[in-house]
PDB file of C-alpha atoms in Angstrom:
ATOM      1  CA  UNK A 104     -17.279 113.731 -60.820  1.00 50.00           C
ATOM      2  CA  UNK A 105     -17.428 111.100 -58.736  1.00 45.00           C
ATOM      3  CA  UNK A 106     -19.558 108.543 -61.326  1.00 49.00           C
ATOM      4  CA  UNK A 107     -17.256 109.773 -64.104  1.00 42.00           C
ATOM      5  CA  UNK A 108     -14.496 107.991 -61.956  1.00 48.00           C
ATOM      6  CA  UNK A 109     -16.706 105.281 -60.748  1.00 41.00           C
ATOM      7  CA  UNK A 110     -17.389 104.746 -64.404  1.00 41.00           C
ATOM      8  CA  UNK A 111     -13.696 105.028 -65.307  1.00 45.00           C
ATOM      9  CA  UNK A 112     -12.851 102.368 -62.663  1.00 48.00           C
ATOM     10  CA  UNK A 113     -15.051  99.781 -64.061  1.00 44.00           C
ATOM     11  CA  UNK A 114     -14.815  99.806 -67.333  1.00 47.00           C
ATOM     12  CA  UNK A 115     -10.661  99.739 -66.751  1.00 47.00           C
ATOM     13  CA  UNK A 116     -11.256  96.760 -64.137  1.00 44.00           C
ATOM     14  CA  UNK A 117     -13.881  95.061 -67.392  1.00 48.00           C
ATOM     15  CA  UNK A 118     -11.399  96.020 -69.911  1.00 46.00           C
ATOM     16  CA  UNK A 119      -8.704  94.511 -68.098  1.00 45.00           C
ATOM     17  CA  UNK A 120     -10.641  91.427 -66.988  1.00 46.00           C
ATOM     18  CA  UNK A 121     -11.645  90.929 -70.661  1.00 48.00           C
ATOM     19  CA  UNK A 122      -8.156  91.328 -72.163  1.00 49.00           C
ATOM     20  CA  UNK A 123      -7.407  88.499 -69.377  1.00 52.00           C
ATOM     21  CA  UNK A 124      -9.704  86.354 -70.416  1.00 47.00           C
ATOM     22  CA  UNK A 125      -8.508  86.559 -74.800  1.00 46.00           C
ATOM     23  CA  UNK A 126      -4.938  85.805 -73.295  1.00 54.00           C
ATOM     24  CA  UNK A 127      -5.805  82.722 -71.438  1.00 55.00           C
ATOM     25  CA  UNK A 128      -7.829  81.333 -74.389  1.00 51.00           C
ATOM     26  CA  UNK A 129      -5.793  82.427 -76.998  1.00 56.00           C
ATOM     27  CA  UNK A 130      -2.157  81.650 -75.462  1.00 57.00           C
ATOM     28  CA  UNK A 131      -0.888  85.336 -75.464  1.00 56.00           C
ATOM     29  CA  UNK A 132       1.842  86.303 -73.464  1.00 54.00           C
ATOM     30  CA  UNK A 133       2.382  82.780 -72.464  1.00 54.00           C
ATOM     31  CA  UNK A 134       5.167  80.693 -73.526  1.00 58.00           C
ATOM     32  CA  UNK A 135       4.012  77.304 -74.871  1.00 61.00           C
ATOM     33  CA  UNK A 136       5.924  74.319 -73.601  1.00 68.00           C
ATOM     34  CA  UNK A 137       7.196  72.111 -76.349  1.00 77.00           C
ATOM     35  CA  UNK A 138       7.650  68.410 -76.148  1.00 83.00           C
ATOM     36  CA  UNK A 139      11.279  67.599 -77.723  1.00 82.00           C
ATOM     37  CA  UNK A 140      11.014  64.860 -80.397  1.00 82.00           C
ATOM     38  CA  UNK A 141      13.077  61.556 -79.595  1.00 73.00           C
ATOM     39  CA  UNK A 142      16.240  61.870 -81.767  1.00 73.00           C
ATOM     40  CA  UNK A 143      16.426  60.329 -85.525  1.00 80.00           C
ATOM     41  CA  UNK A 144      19.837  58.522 -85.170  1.00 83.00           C
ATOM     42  CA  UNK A 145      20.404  55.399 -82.518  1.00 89.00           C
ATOM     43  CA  UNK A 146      21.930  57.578 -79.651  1.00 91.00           C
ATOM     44  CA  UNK A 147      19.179  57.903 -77.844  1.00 88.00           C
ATOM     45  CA  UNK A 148      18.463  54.271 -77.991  1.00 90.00           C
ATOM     46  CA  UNK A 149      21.938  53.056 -77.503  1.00 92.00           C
ATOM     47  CA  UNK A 150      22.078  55.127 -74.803  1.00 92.00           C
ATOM     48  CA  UNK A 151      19.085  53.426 -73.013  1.00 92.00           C
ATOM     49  CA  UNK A 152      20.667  49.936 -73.877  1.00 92.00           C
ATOM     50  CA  UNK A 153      24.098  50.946 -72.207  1.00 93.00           C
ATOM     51  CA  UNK A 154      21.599  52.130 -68.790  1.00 94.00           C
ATOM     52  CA  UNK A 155      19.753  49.073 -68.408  1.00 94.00           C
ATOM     53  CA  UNK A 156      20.843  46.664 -65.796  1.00 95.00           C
ATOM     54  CA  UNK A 157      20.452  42.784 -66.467  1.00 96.00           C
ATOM     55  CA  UNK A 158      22.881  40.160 -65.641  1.00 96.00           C
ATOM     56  CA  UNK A 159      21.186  37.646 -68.005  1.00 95.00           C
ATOM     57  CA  UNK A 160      20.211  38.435 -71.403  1.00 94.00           C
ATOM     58  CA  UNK A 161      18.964  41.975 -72.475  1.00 95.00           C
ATOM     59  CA  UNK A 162      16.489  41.925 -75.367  1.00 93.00           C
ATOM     60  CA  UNK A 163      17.605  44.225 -78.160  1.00 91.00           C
ATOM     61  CA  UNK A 164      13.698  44.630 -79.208  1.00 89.00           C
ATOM     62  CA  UNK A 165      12.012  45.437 -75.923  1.00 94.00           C
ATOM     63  CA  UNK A 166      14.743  46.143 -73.374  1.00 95.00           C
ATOM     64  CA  UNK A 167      13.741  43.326 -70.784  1.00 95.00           C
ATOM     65  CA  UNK A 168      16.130  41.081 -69.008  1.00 96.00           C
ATOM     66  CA  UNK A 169      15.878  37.573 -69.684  1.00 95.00           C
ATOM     67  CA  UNK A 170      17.137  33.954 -69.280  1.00 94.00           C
ATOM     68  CA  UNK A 171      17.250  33.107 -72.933  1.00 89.00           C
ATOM     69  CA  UNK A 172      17.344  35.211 -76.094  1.00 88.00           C
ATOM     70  CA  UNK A 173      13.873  33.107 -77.381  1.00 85.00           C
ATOM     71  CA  UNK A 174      12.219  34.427 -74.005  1.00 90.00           C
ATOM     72  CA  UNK A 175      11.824  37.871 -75.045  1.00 92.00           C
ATOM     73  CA  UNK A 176       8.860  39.464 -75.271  1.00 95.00           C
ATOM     74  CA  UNK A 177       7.216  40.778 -78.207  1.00 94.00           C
ATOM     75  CA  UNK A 178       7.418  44.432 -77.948  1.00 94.00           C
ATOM     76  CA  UNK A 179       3.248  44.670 -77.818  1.00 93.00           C
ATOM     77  CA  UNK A 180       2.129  42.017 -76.977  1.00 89.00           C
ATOM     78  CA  UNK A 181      -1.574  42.823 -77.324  1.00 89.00           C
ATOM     79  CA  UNK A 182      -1.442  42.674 -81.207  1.00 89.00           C
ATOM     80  CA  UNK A 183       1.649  40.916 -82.031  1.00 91.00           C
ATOM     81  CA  UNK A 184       2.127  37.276 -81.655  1.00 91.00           C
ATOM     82  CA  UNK A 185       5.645  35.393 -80.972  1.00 92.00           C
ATOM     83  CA  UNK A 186       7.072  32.453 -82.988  1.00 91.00           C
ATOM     84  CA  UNK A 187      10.062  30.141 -82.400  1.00 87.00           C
ATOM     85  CA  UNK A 188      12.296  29.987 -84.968  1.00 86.00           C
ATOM     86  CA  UNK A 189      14.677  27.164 -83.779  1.00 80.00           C
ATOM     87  CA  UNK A 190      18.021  27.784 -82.417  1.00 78.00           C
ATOM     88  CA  UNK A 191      16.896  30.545 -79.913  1.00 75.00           C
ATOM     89  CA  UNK A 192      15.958  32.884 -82.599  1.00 83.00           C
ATOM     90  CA  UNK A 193      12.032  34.099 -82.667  1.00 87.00           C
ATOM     91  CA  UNK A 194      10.077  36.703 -84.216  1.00 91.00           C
ATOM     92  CA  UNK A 195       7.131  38.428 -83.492  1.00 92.00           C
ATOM     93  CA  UNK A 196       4.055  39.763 -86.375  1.00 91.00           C
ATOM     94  CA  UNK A 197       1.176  41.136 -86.709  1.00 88.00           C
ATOM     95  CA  UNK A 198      -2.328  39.154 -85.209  1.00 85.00           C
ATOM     96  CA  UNK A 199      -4.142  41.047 -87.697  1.00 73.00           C
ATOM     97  CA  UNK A 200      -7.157  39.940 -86.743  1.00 71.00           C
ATOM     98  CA  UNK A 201      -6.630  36.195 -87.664  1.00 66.00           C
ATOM     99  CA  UNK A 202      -7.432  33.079 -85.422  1.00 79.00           C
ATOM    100  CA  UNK A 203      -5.736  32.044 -82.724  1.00 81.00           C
ATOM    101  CA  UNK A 204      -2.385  30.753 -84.359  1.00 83.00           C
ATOM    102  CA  UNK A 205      -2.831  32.065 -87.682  1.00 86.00           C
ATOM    103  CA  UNK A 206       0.667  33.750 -87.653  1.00 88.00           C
ATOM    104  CA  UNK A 207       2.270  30.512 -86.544  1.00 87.00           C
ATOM    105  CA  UNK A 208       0.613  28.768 -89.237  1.00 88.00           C
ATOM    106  CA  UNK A 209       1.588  31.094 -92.166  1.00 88.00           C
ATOM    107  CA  UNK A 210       5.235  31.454 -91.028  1.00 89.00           C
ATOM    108  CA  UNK A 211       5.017  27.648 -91.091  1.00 89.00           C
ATOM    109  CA  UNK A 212       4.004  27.769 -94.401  1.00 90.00           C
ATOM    110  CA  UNK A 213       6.610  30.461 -95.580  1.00 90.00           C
ATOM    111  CA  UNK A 214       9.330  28.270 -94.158  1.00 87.00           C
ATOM    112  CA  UNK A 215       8.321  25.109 -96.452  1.00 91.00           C
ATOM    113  CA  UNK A 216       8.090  27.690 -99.221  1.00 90.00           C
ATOM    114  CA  UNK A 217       3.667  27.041 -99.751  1.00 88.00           C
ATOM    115  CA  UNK A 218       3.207  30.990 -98.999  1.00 77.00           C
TER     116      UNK A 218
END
């Protein structure tokens, strides 16, 4: 009688142990946690704009705070390069892989109507 419950005891404690184990891989009876999606519409942007504190010039593209409207940043930097337009006014594109300059050059070019 004793083994029979000895027996019982394990294979409950192995069962259970087991049944752990499938929940834990598999998710069961947990809740996921889901990331919330940053809204479609502006709010959530204008809202940010509204927070952030600069008493010079807050750029529209990147959110930093500035001297001058043509000293904003490009919004990543490591692949986009910045170009003057004149009159405070820049833009920023695509390296693409090009040379050093290249997007300079061929909004140069775009201006004087050649691209």
């Amino acid at each position: 009688m004793f083994k029979l419950i000895l027996l019982l005891g394990l294979w409950t404690l192995t069962a259970t142990a087991q049944f752990g184990f499938f929940d834990q891989m598999f998710g069961g009876g947990q809740q996921q946690q889901q990331q919330a999606n940053v809204r479609s519409d502006s709010s959530w942007y204008q809202a940010q704009y509204e927070d952030a504190q600069c008493s010079h010039y807050l750029c529209p593209g990147t959110l930093s705070c500035v001297h001058f409207p043509h000293h904003c940043p490009c919004a990543w930097e490591a692949t986009e390069d910045k170009v003057e337009l004149g009159e405070g006014i820049s833009i920023c594109g695509s390296k693409g892989g090009w040379k050093e300059g290249e997007f300079a050059k061929k909004v140069e070019l775009a201006r004087k109507g050649l691209l």
